[in-house]
Coordinates of C-alpha atoms in Angstrom, one line a residue:
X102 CA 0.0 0.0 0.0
X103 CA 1.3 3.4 -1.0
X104 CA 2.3 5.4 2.5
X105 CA 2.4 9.4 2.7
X106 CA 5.9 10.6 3.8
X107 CA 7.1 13.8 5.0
X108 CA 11.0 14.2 4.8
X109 CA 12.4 17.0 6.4
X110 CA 15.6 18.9 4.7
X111 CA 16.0 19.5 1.0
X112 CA 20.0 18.6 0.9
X113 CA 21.3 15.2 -1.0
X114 CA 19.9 12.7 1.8
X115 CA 16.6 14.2 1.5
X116 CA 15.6 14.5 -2.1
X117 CA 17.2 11.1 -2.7
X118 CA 15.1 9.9 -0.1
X119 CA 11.9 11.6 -1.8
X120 CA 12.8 10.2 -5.5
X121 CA 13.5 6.5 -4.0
X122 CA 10.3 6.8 -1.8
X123 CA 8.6 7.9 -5.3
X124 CA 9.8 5.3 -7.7
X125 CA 8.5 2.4 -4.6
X126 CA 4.6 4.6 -5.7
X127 CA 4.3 6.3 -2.4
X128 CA 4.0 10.0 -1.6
X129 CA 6.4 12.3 -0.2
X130 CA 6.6 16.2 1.2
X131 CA 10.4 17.3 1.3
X132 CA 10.3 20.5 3.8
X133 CA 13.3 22.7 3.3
X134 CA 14.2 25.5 6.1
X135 CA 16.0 27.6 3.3
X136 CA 14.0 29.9 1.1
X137 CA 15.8 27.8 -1.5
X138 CA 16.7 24.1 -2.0
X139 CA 19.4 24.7 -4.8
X140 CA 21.5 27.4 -2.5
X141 CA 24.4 27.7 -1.5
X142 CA 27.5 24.9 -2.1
X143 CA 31.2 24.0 -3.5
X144 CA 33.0 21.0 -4.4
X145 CA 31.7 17.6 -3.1
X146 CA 33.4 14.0 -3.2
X147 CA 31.6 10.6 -3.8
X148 CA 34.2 7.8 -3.0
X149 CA 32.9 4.3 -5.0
X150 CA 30.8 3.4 -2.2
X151 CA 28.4 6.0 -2.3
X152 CA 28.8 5.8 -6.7
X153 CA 27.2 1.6 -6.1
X154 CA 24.8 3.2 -3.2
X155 CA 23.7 5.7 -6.4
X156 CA 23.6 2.8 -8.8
X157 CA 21.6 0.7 -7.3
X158 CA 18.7 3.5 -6.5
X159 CA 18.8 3.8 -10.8
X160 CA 20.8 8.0 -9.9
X161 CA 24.1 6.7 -11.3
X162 CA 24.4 7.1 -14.7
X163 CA 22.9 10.1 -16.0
X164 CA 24.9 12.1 -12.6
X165 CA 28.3 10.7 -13.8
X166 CA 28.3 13.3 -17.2
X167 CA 28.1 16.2 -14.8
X168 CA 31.3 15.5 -13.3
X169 CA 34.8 14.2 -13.2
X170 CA 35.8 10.6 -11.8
X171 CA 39.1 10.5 -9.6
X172 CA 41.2 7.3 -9.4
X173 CA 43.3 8.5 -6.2
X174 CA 43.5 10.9 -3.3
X175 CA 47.0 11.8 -2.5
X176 CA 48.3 13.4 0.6
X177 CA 51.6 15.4 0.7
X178 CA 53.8 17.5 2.7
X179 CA 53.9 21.9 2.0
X180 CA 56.9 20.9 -0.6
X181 CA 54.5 18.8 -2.4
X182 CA 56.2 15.4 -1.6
X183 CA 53.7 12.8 -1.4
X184 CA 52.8 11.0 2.3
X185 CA 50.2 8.9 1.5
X186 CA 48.1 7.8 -1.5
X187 CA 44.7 6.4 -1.7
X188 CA 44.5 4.9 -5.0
X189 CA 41.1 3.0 -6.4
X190 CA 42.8 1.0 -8.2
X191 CA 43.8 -1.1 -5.2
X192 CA 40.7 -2.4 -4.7
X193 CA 38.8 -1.4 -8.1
X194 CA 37.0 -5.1 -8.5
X195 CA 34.5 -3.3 -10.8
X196 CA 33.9 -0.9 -8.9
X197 CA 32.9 2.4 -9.5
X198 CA 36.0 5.4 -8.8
X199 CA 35.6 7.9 -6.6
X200 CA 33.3 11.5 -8.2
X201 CA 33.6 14.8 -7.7
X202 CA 30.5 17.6 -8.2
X203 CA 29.5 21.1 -7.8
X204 CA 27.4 20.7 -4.8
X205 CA 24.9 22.9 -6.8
X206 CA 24.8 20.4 -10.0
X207 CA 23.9 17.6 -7.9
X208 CA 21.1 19.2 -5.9
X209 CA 19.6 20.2 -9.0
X210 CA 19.9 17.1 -11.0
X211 CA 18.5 15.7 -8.0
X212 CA 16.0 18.2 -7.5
X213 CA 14.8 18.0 -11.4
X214 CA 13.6 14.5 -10.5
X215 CA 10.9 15.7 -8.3
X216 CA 7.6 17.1 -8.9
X217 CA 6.9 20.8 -7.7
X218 CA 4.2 20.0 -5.7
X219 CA 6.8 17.2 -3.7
X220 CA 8.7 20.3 -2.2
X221 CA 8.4 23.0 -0.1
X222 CA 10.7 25.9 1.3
X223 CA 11.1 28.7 4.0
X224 CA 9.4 26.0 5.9
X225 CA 11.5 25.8 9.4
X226 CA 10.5 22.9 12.0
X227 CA 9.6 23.7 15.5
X228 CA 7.8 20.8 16.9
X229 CA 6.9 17.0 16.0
X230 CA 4.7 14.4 18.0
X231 CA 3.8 11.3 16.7
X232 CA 1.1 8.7 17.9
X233 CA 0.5 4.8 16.7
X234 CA -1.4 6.5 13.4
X235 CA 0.2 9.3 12.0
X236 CA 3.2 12.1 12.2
X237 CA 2.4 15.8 13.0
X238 CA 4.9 18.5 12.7
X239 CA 4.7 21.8 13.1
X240 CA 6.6 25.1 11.5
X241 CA 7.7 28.3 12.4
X242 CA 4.9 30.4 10.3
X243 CA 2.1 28.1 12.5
X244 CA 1.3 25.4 9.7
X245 CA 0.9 22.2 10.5
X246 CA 1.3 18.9 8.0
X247 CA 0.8 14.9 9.1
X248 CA 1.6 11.6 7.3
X249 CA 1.9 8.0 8.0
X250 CA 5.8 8.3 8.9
X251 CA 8.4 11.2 9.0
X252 CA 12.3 11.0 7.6
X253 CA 14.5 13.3 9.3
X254 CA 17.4 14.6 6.9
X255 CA 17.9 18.0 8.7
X256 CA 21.5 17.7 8.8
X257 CA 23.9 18.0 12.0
X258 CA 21.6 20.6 13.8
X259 CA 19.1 18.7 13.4
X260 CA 15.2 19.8 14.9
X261 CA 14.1 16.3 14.2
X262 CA 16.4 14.6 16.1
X263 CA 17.1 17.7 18.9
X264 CA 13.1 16.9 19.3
X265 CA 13.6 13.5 19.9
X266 CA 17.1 13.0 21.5
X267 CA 17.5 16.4 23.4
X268 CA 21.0 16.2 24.5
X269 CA 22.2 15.2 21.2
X270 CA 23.9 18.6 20.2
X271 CA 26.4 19.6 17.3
X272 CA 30.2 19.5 18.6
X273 CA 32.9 21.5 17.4
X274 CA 35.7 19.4 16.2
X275 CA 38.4 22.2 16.9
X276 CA 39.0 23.9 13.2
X277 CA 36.9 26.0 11.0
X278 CA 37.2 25.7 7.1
X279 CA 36.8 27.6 4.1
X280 CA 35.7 26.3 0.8
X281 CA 35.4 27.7 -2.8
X282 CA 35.3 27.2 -6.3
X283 CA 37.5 28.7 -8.7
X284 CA 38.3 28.8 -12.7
X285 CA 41.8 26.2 -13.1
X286 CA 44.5 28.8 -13.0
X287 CA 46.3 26.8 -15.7
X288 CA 47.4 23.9 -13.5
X289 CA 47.6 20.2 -14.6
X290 CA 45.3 18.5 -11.7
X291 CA 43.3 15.4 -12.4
X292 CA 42.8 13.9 -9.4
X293 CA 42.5 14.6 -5.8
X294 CA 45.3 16.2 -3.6
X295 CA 45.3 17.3 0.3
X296 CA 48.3 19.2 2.0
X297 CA 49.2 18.7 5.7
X298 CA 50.8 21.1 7.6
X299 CA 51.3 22.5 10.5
X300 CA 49.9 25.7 9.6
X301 CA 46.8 24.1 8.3
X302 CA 45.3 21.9 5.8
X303 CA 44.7 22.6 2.3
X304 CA 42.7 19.9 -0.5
X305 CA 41.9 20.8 -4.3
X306 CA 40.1 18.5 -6.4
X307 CA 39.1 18.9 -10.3
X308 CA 35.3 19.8 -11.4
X309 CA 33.5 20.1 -14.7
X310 CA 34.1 23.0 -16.6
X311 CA 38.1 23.0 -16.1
X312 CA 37.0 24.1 -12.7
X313 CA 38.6 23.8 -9.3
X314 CA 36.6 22.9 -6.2
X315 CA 39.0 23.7 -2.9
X316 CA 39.4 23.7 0.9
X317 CA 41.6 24.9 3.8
X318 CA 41.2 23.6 7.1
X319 CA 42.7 25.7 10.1
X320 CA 43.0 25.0 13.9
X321 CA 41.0 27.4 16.4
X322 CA 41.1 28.0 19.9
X323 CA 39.2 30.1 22.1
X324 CA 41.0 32.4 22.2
X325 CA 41.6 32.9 18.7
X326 CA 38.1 32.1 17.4
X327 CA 37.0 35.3 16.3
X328 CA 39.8 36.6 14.3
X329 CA 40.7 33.4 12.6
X330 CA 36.9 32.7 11.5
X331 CA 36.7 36.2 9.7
X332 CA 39.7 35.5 7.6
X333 CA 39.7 36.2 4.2
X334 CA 41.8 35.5 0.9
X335 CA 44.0 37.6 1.7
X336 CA 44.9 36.0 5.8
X337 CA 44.8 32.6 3.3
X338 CA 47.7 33.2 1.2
X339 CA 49.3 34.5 3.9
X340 CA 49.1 31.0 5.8
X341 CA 50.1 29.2 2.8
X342 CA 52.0 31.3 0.3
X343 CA 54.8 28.8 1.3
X344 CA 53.2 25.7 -0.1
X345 CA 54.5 24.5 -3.5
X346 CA 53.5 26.5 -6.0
X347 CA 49.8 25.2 -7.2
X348 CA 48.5 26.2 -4.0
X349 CA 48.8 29.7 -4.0
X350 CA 47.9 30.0 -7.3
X351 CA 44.4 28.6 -6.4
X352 CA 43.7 30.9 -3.7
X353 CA 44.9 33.7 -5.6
X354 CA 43.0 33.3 -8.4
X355 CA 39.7 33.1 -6.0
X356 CA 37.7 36.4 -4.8
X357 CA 36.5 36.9 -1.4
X358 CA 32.6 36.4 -2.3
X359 CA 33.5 33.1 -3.3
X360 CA 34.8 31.7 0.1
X361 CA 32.2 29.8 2.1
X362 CA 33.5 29.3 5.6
X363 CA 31.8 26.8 8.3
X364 CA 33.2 25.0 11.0
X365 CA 33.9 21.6 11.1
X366 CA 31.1 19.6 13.3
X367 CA 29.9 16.4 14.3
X368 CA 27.8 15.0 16.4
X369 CA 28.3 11.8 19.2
X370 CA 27.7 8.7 17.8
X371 CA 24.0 7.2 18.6
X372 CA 22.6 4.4 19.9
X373 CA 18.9 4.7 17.7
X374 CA 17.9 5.9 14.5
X375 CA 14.4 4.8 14.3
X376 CA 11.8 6.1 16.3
X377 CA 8.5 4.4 15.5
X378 CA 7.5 6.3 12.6
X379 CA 10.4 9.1 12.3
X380 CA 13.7 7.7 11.0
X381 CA 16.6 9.9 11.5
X382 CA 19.1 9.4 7.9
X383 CA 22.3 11.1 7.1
X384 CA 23.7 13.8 9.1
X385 CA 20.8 13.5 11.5
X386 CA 21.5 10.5 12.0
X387 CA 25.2 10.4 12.2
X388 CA 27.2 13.3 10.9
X389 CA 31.0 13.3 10.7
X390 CA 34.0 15.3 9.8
X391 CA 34.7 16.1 6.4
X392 CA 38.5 13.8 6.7
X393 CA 37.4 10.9 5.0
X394 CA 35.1 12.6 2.4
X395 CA 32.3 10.5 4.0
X396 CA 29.4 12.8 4.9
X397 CA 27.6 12.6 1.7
X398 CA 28.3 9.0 1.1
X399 CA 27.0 7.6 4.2
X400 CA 24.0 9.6 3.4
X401 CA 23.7 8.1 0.1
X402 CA 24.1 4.7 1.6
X403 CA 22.0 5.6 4.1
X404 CA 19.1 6.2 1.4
X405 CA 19.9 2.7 -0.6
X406 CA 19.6 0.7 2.4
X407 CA 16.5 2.4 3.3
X408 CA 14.9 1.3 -0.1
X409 CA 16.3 -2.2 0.4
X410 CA 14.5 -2.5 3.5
X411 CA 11.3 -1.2 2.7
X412 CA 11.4 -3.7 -1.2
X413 CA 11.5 -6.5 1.1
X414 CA 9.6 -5.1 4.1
X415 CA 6.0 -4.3 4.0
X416 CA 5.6 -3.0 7.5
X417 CA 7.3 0.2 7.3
X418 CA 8.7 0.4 11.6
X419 CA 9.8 -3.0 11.2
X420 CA 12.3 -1.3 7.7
X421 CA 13.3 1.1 10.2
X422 CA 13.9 -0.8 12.7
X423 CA 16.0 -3.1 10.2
X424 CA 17.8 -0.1 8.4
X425 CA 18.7 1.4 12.3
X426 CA 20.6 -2.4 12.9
X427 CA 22.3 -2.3 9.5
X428 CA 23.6 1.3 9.7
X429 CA 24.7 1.8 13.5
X430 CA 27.7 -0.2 13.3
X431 CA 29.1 1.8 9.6
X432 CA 28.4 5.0 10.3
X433 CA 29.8 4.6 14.3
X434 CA 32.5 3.0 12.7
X435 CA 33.3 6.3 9.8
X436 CA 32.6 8.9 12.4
X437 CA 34.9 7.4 15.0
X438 CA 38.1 7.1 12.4
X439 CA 37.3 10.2 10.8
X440 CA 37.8 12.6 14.1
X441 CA 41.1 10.1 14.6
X442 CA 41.9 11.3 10.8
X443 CA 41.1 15.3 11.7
X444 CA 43.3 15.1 14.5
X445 CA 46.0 13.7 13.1
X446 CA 45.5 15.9 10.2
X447 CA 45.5 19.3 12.0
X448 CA 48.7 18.4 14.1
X449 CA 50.7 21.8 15.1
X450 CA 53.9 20.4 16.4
X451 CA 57.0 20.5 13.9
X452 CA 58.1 17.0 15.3
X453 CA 55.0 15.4 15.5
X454 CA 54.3 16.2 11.9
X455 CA 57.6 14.8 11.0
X456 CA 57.2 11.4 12.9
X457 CA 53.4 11.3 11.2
X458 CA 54.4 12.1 7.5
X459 CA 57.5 9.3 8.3
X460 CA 54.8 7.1 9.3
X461 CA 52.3 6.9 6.7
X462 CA 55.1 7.3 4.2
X463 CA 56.1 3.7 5.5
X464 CA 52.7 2.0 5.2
X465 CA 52.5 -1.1 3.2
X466 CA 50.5 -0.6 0.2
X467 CA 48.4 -3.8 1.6
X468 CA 47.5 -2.0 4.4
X469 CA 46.3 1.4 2.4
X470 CA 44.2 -2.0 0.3
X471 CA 42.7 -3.4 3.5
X472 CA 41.4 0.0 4.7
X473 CA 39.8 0.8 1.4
X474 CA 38.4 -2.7 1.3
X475 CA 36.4 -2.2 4.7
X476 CA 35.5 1.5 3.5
X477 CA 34.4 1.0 0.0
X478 CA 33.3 -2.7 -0.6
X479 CA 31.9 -3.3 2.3
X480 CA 28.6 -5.1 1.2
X481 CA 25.9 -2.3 3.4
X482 CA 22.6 -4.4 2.8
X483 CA 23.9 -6.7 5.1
X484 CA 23.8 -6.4 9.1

């Protein structure tokens, strides 16, 4: 029987959820706080997991045209030797490599695939209850809206999940980062590369268009919150004017409108993500630091499993239910090594980045394999 579904948040977890939710014939309400689903956004990263996750829900093949596949990430010192490289090859198995998008192109090819009557905007949540019929939630401007079951993909502030787990609040993971896209100041880059340092972090990845989606990472204290969060392009080639020679380039070919800065958050791993009829999915449910480029993926896996559960599951709390056992271990298990990653990442000390860059430098390439195994081909429809 087709179920009526409200989904609150119109990012990537959300309208994926809406489309998949569609294509299984029932009905869906996406509710979007912003005045505008397509807003704001820069460079994103799909590793292969979250490329089979968009395969199997049928979104694979007509996103891949609208952006560039990358067969390795590669991490490397301010001199531009390499540390550490992540190469898909490793563990390619027919497998799809790892994506990058404009955050905007993705929403929108997404958001093409929904009717206009499936979405809604400037609507902010202020209140849900729920009872053993229906879901009621309540907005800002005093509407109200119900349906059989509620899907909360509100992100890491999340009302939804703030409503039903009150001490479950946002934490600040120590540094703040700016983000941007920028036209390729004439630089041969085709795959993915991230800088460590100890004066901060900086990654740079190829988009369509012979564009350049890129990032900067910078420690914070209390002290220093303020001054370092209103930095601008010019404070950022300051910091890194020292860094081989691509990286400066980049940030100088990049105006100050074009920076998006936002600090880097997560939230504690839970213990539930189903709630009777509300279901809490992606960064409600479990968001993480950006280190591993795993926010977006887990959503998108998030959102195939989801569908799995609900093909082969009549009784829609009994999917949830089923989905919450499958996805608790994964994402507890991303969100725990990507903070160990962030640290480890943002180290300050001279030495300590020396004994760290000596370290991964020494991995065996079987043990780089055996960490991308568990990451990417980890089969996620089973428990």
């Amino acid at each position: 029987m087709s179920k009526h579904f409200i989904i609150i948040g119109g990012g990537i977890a959300g309208l994926a959820t809406a489309i998949s939710l569609k294509k299984l014939g029932h009905s869906v309400k996406v509710f979007e706080s912003k005045p505008d689903i397509l807003g704001l956004g820069a460079g994103l990263g799909l590793a292969a997991n979250a490329m089979k996750a968009l395969d199997y829900l049928d979104l694979a093949e007509e996103l891949i045209p609208l952006g560039n596949m990358l067969s390795s990430l590669t991490i490397k010192d301010a001199h531009g030797i390499p540390i550490f490289q992540a190469d898909t090859e490793l563990v390619k198995n027919g497998t799809a490599d790892n994506f990058s998008i404009h955050r905007k192109v993705l929403i929108k090819y997404l958001f093409d695939k929904l009717s206009t009557e499936d979405t809604e905007v400037s609507k902010k949540l202020v209140a849900v209850s729920q009872n053993d019929r229906q879901v009621e939630v309540t907005f800002s401007d005093g509407t109200q809206a119900v349906a059989d079951y509620l899907i909360g993909c509100d992100g890491v502030g999340s009302v939804v999940r703030q409503t039903l787990l009150p001490k479950s609040t946002p934490q600040y993971a120590g540094y703040t980062c700016w983000r941007a896209i920028t036209p390729n100041p004439n630089i041969d880059v085709q795959d993915g590369t991230e800088i460590w340092d100890q004066s901060g972090r900086f990654g740079f990845v190829p988009l369509r268009g012979n564009l350049i989606y890129w990032y900067v990472c910078i420690n914070t204290t209390t002290e220093n919150y303020a001054t370092i969060k209103a930095y601008g392009i010019k404070e950022l080639k300051s910091i890194f004017k020292d860094f081989y020679k691509e990286v400066p380039h980049i940030i100088s070919n990049t105006a100050d409108k074009d920076l998006i800065q936002s600090d880097i958050l997560d939230i504690k791993p839970l213990k539930q993500f189903a709630f009777e009829r509300i279901l809490l999915l992606g960064d409600a449910a479990h968001a993480t630091t950006p280190n591993m480029g795993q926010g977006a993926c887990m959503a998108i896996e998030d959102v195939a499993v989801l569908i799995h559960e609900l093909k082969l599951e009549t009784d829609v709390i009994s999917a949830f239910k089923k989905f919450e056992r499958k996805r608790l271990k994964r994402t507890r298990s991303v969100t725990v090594k990507s903070k160990q990653v962030g640290i480890i990442a943002q180290l300050e000390s001279p030495i300590l980045c020396r004994i760290r860059n000596s370290f991964f430098r020494n991995l065996p390439q079987s043990f780089a394999k055996n960490q991308m195994e568990k990451l990417l081909n980890t089969n996620i429809f089973k428990a």
